[in-house]
XYZ file of C-alpha atoms in Angstrom:
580
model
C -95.149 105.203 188.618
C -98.841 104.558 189.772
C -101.897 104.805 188.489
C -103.691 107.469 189.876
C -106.688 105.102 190.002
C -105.237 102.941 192.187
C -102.345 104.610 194.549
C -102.466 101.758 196.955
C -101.446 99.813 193.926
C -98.195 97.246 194.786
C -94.948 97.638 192.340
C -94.121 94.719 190.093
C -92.850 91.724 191.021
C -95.647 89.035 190.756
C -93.768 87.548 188.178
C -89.953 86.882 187.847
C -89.915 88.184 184.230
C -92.693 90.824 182.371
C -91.934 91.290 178.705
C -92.280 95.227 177.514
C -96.103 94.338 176.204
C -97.238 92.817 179.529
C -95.842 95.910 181.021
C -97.479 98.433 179.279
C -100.927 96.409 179.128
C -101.101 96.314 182.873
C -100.529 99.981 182.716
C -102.832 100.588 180.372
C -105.247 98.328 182.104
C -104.588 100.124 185.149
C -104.798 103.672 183.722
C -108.105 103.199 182.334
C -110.177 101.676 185.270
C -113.370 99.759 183.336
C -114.621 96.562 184.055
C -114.625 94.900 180.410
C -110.491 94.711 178.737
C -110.024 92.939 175.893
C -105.939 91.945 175.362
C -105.417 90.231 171.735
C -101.817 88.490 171.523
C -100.173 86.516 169.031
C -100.452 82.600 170.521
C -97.172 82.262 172.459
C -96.507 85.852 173.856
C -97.714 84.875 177.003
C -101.299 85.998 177.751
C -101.463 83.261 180.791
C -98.616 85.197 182.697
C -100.194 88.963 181.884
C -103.808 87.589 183.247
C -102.320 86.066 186.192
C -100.354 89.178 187.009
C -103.106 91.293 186.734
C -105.491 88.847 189.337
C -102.843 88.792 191.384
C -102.518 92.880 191.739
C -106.325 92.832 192.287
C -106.217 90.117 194.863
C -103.749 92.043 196.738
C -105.505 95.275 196.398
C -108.440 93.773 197.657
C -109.820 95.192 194.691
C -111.124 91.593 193.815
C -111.337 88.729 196.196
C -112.588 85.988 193.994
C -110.931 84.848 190.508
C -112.796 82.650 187.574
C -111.360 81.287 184.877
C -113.295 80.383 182.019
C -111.489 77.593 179.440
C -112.368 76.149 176.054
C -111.217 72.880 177.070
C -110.665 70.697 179.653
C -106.992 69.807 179.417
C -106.861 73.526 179.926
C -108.253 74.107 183.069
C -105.433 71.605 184.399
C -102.983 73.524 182.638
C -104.067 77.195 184.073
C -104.418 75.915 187.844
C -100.782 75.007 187.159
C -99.739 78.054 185.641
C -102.007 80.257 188.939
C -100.160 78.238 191.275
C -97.223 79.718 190.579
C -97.768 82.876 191.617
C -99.710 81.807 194.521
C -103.363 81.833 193.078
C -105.216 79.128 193.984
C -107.799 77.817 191.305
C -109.909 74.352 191.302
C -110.132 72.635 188.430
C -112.512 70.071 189.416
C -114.857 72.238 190.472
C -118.118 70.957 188.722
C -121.776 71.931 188.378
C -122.879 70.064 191.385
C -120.848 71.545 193.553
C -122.536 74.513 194.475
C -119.248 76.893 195.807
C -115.596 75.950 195.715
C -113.858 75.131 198.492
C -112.479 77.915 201.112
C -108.865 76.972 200.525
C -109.254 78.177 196.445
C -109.125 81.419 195.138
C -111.558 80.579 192.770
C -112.226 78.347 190.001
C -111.680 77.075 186.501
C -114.526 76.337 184.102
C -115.209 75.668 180.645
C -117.725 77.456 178.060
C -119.647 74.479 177.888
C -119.930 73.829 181.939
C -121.194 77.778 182.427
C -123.133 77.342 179.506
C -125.269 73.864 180.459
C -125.988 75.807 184.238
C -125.662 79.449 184.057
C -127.685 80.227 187.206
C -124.892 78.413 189.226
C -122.016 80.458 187.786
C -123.993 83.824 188.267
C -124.751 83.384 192.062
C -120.615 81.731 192.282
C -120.148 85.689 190.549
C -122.060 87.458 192.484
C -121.142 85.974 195.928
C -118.081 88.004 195.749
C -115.948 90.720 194.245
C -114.885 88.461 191.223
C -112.208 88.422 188.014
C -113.707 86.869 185.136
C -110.589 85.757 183.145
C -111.986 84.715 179.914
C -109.351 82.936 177.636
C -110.087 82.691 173.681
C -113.610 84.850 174.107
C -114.126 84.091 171.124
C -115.791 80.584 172.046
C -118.178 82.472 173.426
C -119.914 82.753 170.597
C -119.828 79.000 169.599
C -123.170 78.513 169.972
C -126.507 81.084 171.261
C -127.066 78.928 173.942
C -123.008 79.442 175.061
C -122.953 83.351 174.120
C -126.256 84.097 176.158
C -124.967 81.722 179.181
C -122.167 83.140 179.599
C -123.827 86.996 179.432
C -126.134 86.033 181.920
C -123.334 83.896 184.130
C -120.767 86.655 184.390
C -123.128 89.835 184.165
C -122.472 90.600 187.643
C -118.703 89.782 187.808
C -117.064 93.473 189.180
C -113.737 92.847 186.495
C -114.198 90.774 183.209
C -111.010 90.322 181.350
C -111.167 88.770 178.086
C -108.241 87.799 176.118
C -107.737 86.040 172.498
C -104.898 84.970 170.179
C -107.368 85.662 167.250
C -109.792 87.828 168.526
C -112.089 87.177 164.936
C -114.668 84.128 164.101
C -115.497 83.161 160.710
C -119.081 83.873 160.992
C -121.124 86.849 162.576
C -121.766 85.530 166.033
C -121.424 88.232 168.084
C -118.548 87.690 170.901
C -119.761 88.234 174.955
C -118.209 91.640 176.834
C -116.622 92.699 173.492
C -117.175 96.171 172.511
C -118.096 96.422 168.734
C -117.962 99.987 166.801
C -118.956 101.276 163.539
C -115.474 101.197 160.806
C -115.692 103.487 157.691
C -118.025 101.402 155.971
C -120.274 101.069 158.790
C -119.199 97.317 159.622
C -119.330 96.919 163.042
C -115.713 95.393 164.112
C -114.444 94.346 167.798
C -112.352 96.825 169.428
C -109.545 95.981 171.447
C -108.037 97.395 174.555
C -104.567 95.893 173.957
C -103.216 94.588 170.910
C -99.648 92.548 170.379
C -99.554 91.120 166.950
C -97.184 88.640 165.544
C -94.805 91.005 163.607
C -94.018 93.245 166.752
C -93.681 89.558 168.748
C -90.972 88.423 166.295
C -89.643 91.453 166.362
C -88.987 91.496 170.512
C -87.773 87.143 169.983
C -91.118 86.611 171.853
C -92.018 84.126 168.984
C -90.429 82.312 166.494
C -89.992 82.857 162.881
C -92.153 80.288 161.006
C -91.660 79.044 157.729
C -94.583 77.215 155.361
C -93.056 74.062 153.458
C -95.846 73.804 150.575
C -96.247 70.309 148.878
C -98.143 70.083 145.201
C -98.718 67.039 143.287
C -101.007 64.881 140.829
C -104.665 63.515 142.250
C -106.496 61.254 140.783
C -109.863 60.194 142.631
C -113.482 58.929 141.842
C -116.564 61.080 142.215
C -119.713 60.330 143.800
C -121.343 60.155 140.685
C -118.607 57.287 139.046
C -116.503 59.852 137.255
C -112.712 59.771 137.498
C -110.433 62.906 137.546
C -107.131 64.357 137.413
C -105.774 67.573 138.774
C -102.872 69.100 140.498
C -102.920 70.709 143.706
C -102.091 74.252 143.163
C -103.169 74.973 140.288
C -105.875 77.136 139.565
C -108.628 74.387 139.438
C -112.390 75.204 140.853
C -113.510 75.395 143.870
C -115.031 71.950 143.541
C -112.066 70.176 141.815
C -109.643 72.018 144.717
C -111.639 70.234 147.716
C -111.690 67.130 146.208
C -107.855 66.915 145.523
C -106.949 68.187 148.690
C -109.323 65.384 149.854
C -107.458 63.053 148.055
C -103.766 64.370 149.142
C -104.821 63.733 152.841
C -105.632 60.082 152.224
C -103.495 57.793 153.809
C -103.883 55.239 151.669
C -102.461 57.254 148.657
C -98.758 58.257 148.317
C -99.050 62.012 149.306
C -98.978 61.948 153.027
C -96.104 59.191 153.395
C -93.884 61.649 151.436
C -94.382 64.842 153.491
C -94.350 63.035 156.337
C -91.047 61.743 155.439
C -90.087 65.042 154.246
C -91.570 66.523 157.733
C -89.314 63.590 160.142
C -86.369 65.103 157.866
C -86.736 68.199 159.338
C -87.257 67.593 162.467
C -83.789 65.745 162.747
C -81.863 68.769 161.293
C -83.746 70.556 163.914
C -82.517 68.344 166.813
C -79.679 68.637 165.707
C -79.665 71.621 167.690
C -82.273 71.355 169.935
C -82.184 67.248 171.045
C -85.862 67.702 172.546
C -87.827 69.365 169.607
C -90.724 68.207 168.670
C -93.673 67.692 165.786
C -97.066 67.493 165.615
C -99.105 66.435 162.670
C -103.012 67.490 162.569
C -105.451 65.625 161.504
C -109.171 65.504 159.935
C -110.352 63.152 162.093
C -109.521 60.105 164.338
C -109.479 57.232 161.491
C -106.861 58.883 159.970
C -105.082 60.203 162.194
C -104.527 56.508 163.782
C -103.315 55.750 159.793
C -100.956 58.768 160.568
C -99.764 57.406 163.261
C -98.923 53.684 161.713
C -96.891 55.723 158.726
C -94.724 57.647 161.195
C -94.093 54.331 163.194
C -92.345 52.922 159.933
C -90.658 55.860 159.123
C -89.232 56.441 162.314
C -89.373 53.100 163.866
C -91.032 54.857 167.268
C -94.535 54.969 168.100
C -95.964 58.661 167.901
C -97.937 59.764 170.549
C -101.792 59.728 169.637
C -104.293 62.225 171.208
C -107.712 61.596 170.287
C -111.109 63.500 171.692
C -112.994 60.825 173.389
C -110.007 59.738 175.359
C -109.747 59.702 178.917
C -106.286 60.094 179.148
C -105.421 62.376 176.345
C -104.221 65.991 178.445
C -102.187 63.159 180.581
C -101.042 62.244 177.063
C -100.254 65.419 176.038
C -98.419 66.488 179.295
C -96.128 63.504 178.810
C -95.274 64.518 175.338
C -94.217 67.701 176.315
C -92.108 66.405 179.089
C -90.716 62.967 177.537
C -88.625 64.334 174.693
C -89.766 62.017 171.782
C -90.130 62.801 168.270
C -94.429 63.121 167.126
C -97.553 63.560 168.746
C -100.633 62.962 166.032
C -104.076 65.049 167.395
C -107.438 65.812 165.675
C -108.340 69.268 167.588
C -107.170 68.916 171.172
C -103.645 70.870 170.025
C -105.052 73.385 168.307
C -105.727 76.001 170.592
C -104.225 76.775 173.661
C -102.042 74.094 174.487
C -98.941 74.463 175.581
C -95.863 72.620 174.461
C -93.462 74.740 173.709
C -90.734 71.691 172.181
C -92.986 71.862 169.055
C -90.699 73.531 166.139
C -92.076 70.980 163.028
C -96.059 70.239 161.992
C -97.868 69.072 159.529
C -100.923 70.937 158.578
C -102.793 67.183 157.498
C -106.123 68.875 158.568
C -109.474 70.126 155.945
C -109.846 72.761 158.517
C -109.804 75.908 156.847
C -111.101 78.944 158.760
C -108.344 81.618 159.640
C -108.891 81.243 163.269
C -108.311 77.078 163.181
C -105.423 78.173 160.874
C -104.027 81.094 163.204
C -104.402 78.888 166.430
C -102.406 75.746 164.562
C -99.953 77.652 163.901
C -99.530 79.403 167.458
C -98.773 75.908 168.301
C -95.401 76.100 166.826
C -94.342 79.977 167.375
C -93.665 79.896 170.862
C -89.676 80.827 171.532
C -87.743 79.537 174.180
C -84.094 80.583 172.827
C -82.878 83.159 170.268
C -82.416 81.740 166.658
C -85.325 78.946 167.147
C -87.303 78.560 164.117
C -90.323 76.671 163.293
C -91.537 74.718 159.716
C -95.042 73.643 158.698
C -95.748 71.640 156.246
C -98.910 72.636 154.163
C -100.623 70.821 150.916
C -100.672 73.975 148.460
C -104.222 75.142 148.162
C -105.085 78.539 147.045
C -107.051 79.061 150.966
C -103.926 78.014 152.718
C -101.336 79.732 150.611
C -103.268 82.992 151.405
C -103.321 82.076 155.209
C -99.539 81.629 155.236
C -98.822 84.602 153.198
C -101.119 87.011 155.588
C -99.509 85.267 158.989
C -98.805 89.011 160.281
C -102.082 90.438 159.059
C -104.210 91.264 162.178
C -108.162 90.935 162.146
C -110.364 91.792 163.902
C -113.971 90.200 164.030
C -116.699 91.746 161.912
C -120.473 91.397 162.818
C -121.856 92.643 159.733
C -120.221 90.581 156.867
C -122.628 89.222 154.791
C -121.264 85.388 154.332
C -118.485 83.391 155.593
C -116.362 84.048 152.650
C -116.846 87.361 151.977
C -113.234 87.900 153.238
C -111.684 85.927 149.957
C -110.323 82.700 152.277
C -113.177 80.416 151.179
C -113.423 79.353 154.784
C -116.761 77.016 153.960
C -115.019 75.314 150.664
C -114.746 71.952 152.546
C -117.387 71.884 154.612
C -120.022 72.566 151.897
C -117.976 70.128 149.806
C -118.494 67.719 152.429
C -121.801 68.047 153.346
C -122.416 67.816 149.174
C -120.713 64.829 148.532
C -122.550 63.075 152.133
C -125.759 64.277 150.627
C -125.426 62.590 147.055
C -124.177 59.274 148.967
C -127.525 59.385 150.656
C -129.582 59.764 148.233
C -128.209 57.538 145.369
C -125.914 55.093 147.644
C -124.921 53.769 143.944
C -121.368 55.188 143.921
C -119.158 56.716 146.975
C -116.161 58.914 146.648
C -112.701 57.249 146.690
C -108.975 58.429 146.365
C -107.228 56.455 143.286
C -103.692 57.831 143.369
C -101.676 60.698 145.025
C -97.675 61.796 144.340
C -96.588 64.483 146.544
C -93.579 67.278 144.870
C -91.905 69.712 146.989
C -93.281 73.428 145.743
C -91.724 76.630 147.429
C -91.024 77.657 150.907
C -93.292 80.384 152.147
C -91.359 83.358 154.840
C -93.161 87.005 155.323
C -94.779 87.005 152.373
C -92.032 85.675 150.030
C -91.415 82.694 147.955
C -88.731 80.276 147.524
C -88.080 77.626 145.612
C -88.876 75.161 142.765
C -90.584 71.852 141.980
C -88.484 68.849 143.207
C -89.085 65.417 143.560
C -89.639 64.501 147.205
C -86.410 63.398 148.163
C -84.133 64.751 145.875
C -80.676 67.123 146.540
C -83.462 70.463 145.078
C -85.957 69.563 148.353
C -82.800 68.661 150.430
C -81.739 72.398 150.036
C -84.809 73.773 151.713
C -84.959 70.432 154.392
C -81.650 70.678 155.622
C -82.038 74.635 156.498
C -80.117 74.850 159.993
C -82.395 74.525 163.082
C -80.563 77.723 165.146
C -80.694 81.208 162.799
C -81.657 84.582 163.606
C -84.751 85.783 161.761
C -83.197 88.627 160.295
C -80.935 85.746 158.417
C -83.527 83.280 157.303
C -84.560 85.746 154.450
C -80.791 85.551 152.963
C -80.208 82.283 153.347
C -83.417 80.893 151.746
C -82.376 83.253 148.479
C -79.122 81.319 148.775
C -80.733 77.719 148.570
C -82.915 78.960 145.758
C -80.193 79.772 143.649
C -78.372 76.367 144.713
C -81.044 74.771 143.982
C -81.457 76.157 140.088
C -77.702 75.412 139.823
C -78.461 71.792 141.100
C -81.185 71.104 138.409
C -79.215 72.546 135.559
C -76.406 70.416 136.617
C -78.741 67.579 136.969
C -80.115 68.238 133.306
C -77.283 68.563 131.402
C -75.774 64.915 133.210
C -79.035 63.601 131.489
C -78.033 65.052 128.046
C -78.768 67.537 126.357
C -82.738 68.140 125.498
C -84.025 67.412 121.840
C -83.510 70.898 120.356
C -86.121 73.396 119.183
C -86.353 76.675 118.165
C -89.609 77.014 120.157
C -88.950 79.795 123.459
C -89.496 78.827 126.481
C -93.326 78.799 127.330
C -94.238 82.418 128.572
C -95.900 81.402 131.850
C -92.626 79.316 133.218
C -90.478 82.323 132.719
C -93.256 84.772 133.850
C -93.210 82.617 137.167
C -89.546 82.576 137.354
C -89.203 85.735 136.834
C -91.571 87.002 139.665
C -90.172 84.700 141.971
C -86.757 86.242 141.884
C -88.245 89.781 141.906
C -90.109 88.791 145.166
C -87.033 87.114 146.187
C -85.353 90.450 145.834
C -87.786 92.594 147.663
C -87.944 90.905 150.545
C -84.414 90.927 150.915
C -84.387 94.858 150.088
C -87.420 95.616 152.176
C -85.313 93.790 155.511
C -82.549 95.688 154.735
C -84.286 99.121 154.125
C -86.693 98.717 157.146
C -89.397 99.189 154.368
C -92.410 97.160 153.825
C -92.804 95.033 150.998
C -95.613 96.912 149.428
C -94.040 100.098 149.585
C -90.788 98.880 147.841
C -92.878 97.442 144.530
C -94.823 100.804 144.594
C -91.275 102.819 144.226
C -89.908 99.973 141.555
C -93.478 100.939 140.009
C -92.419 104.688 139.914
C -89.277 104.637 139.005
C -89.434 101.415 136.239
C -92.919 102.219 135.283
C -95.607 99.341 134.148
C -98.217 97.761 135.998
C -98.359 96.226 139.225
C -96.330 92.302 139.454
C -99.285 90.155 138.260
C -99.978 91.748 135.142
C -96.103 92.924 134.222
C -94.371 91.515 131.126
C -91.491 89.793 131.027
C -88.921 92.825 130.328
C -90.488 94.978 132.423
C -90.062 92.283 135.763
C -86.242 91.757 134.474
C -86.127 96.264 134.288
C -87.483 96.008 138.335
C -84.781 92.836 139.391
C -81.837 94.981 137.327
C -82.643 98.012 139.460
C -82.592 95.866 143.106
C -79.849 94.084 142.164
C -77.990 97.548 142.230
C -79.434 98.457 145.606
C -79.024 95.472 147.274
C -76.081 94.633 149.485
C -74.221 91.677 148.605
């Protein structure tokens, strides 16, 4: 059917394939008529293909006869004139800010935030010279900086269509976002409102994206502090805010012994992957370029190949980057160019080796890796297990929206700031007493748990050893609905592993001590989570809702603060209800 808006309105067929969701957003887009629509999709579901669509349907309409494109990089403006041209949209990417009109052969013209931003008198009259589609892709660098947000108001105020899309439509501060509507929620917050919405759950749901599952890594940190003092702590444990930055500082040196071991644990994985799929690929994120050269020179001797290295200031890194994506080889080490946007869809392995901690950095590495290209494709990260990036992994399907009115950047409980302010703390002290600097003594690296929806799985192991083998060596090619099962299988192979391990080393000196009450409180919560998930699949039930009925029926409080017999009364019940 056609919109009544627009009866002269062609059928489909500007693409070869529509999923359902760009289907019913055109529609939607379509049925509406207004000049400002905001689409928010999961990274991966293909928001390049529904934008294109649309210009093209306006472009034939007549409805539009101009189409800008505004980027938040460069390598991307290559990459959508690549993607326009086929469907037959013609976009410049070279166009600069001393040209003053693109050429007559172009439909338009890609930019990025920062070009409209340094001359937005250029980009209004190049609006307002014709009927033009503002295409603005991650909107939400629009409100990187005043200077960008009012640019691009002023730039693309006159633009007749304005179509603004975003795999994380939220910032981590208050900066309000250009041509996004923001109403009042119950508390009075305002909060962006989107047109359009296609969230990660309902994407793995349809096989648009992959399943993902979060490899966490502990282990002991020893470092120096600014003011001569030396510590000790573990990461994940429930250390301070302070002690937590500084040992995930430590974990990320590449001098230390933390990073060679995931790395080797990541390289692992990636070859039971290709197993499958010969051309997959990993990426490994870094802080910044000095160490993620030293990256670089540790995954040469593991692997014996040179990864490919994509740093900011280089000339050639999107040629870089398109060659990795074509060429089949095994790593590809970047600061921030492959964190938003990019697309390579070969990546199924990364390493999260990055002090980035926002949810929209995190939410935008990850997209990297979700992108499906067959049924049964999943994708592992590897993550050092902080309390901030636990919580990001365990909320992947959460959706957010962006809030204008929260009163600091951590108000939301992720500690977004922790590193920064720990950074800009420990560069002011080395200013001011230049006596003593900060410096990473030691770092051992032990396999935790495997993070899936929400779940956990797993034990401590020594890197290497048959207990992180079991989680390593999961096959490359399953169906999500499988992954769940099969990681409670390698848990308990894993417990029967260690025992067998133990009792080959003899038996323990004997006691008549119990067990300590927080290893089998942990235990005992990990199996009852274990259990849920695995209930919840099978039920069609949401996690939450099947503790809240264990709650009713077994009684007690909620997980966290539950004894011992009252966990085992919750795991005796599912254990009944589950299938085998």
């Amino acid at each position: 059917m056609l919109s009544p808006s627009f009866p002269q309105r062609a059928p489909w067929g500007t693409a070869d394939k529509l999923r359902a969701w760009q289907h019913e957003a055109l529609d939607l887009y379509f049925a509406r008529d207004q000049r400002d629509f905001l689409v928010a999709a999961t990274p991966g579901a293909g928001k390049t293909t529904f934008a294109l669509t649309l210009a093209v349907e306006l472009l034939r309409m007549g409805e539009v006869n101009r189409v800008i494109v505004v980027a938040p990089t460069e390598h991307l403006k290559t990459q959508w004139a690549d993607a326009a041209a086929r469907v037959s949209v013609r976009l410049d990417p070279r166009f600069r800010n001393s040209h003053w009109a693109p050429s007559r052969q172009y439909h338009g013209v890609v930019v990025t935030y920062a070009q409209v931003a340094a001359r937005p008198s250029l980009h209004r009259h190049l609006t307002a010279d014709a009927d033009t589609l503002v295409i603005l892709d991650e909107v939400h660098h629009g409100g990187d900086a005043l200077s960008w947000g009012d640019g691009i108001r002023d730039a693309y105020e006159p633009a007749k269509r304005r179509l603004s899309l975003s795999g994380t439509p939220f910032r981590s501060d208050t900066a309000p976002i250009p041509f996004v509507t923001y109403a009042p929620d119950e508390s009075g917050a305002r909060i962006s409102t989107t047109d359009y919405a296609y969230g990660y759950g309902r994407a793995l749901a349809d096989g648009v994206v992959r399943p993902v599952l979060f490899h966490m890594y502990s282990g002991k940190m020893r470092w120096r502090t600014s003011a001569g003092d030396e510590l000790e702590a573990h990461l994940g444990q429930d250390n301070t805010k302070d002690v937590t930055s500084q040992a995930w500082r430590t974990a990320l040196d590449p001098e230390g012994e933390w990073i060679p071991a995931v790395l080797s644990a990541a390289d692992r994985r990636l070859t039971e992957i290709r197993h499958h799929l010969p051309d997959a690929g990993g990426l490994v994120l870094a802080t910044d370029q000095t160490v993620a050269r030293a990256y670089a020179k540790i995954l040469h001797s593991i692997t014996g190949q040179r990864p490919t290295l994509v740093l900011s200031d280089d000339a050639t890194a999107s040629e870089r980057i398109e060659r990795f994506s074509a060429d089949g080889s095994r790593w590809m080490v970047a600061v921030r160019m492959v964190s938003e946007g990019v697309d390579v869809p070969r990546l199924a392995v990364g390493v999260y080796a990055t002090s980035s901690s926002t949810p929209l950095f995190f939410a935008q590495a990850v997209g990297r890796f979700v992108r499906a290209r067959r049924r049964g494709e999943a994708a592992s990260i590897f993550l050092p297990n902080v309390p901030v990036l636990m919580g990001l992994a365990n909320e992947l399907e959460k959706q957010r929206d962006h809030a204008l009115d929260r009163q600091s950047a951590d108000d939301d409980g992720l500690d977004d700031s922790l590193l920064d302010s720990a950074n800009r703390e420990e560069e002011a002290s080395d200013a001011l007493t230049q006596e003593f600097t900060y410096q990473a003594i030691s770092s051992l690296a032990h396999f935790d748990r495997v993070v899936f929806e929400g779940s956990e799985f797993g034990q401590l192991a020594e890197p290497g050893s048959p207990e992180e083998e079991e989680f390593i060596g999961i096959p490359g090619l399953l169906e999500p609905e499988h992954v769940h099962e099969l990681l409670m299988q390698r848990q308990t192979r894993q417990s029967k592993l260690r025992a067998a391990r133990e009792a080959n080393e003899g038996p323990e000196p004997t006691t008549t001590l119990p067990p300590p009450l927080h290893r089998t409180l942990r235990e005992q919560r990990q199996l009852l989570n274990s259990l849920v998930g695995l209930y919840a699949r099978q039920a069609g039930e949401p996690h939450g809702a099947v503790h809240a009925e264990l709650r009713r029926l077994c009684g007690g409080p909620a997980v966290a603060q539950a004894t011992v017999a009252q966990l085992q009364q919750r795991i005796d019940l599912l254990r009944k209800r589950v299938r085998s």
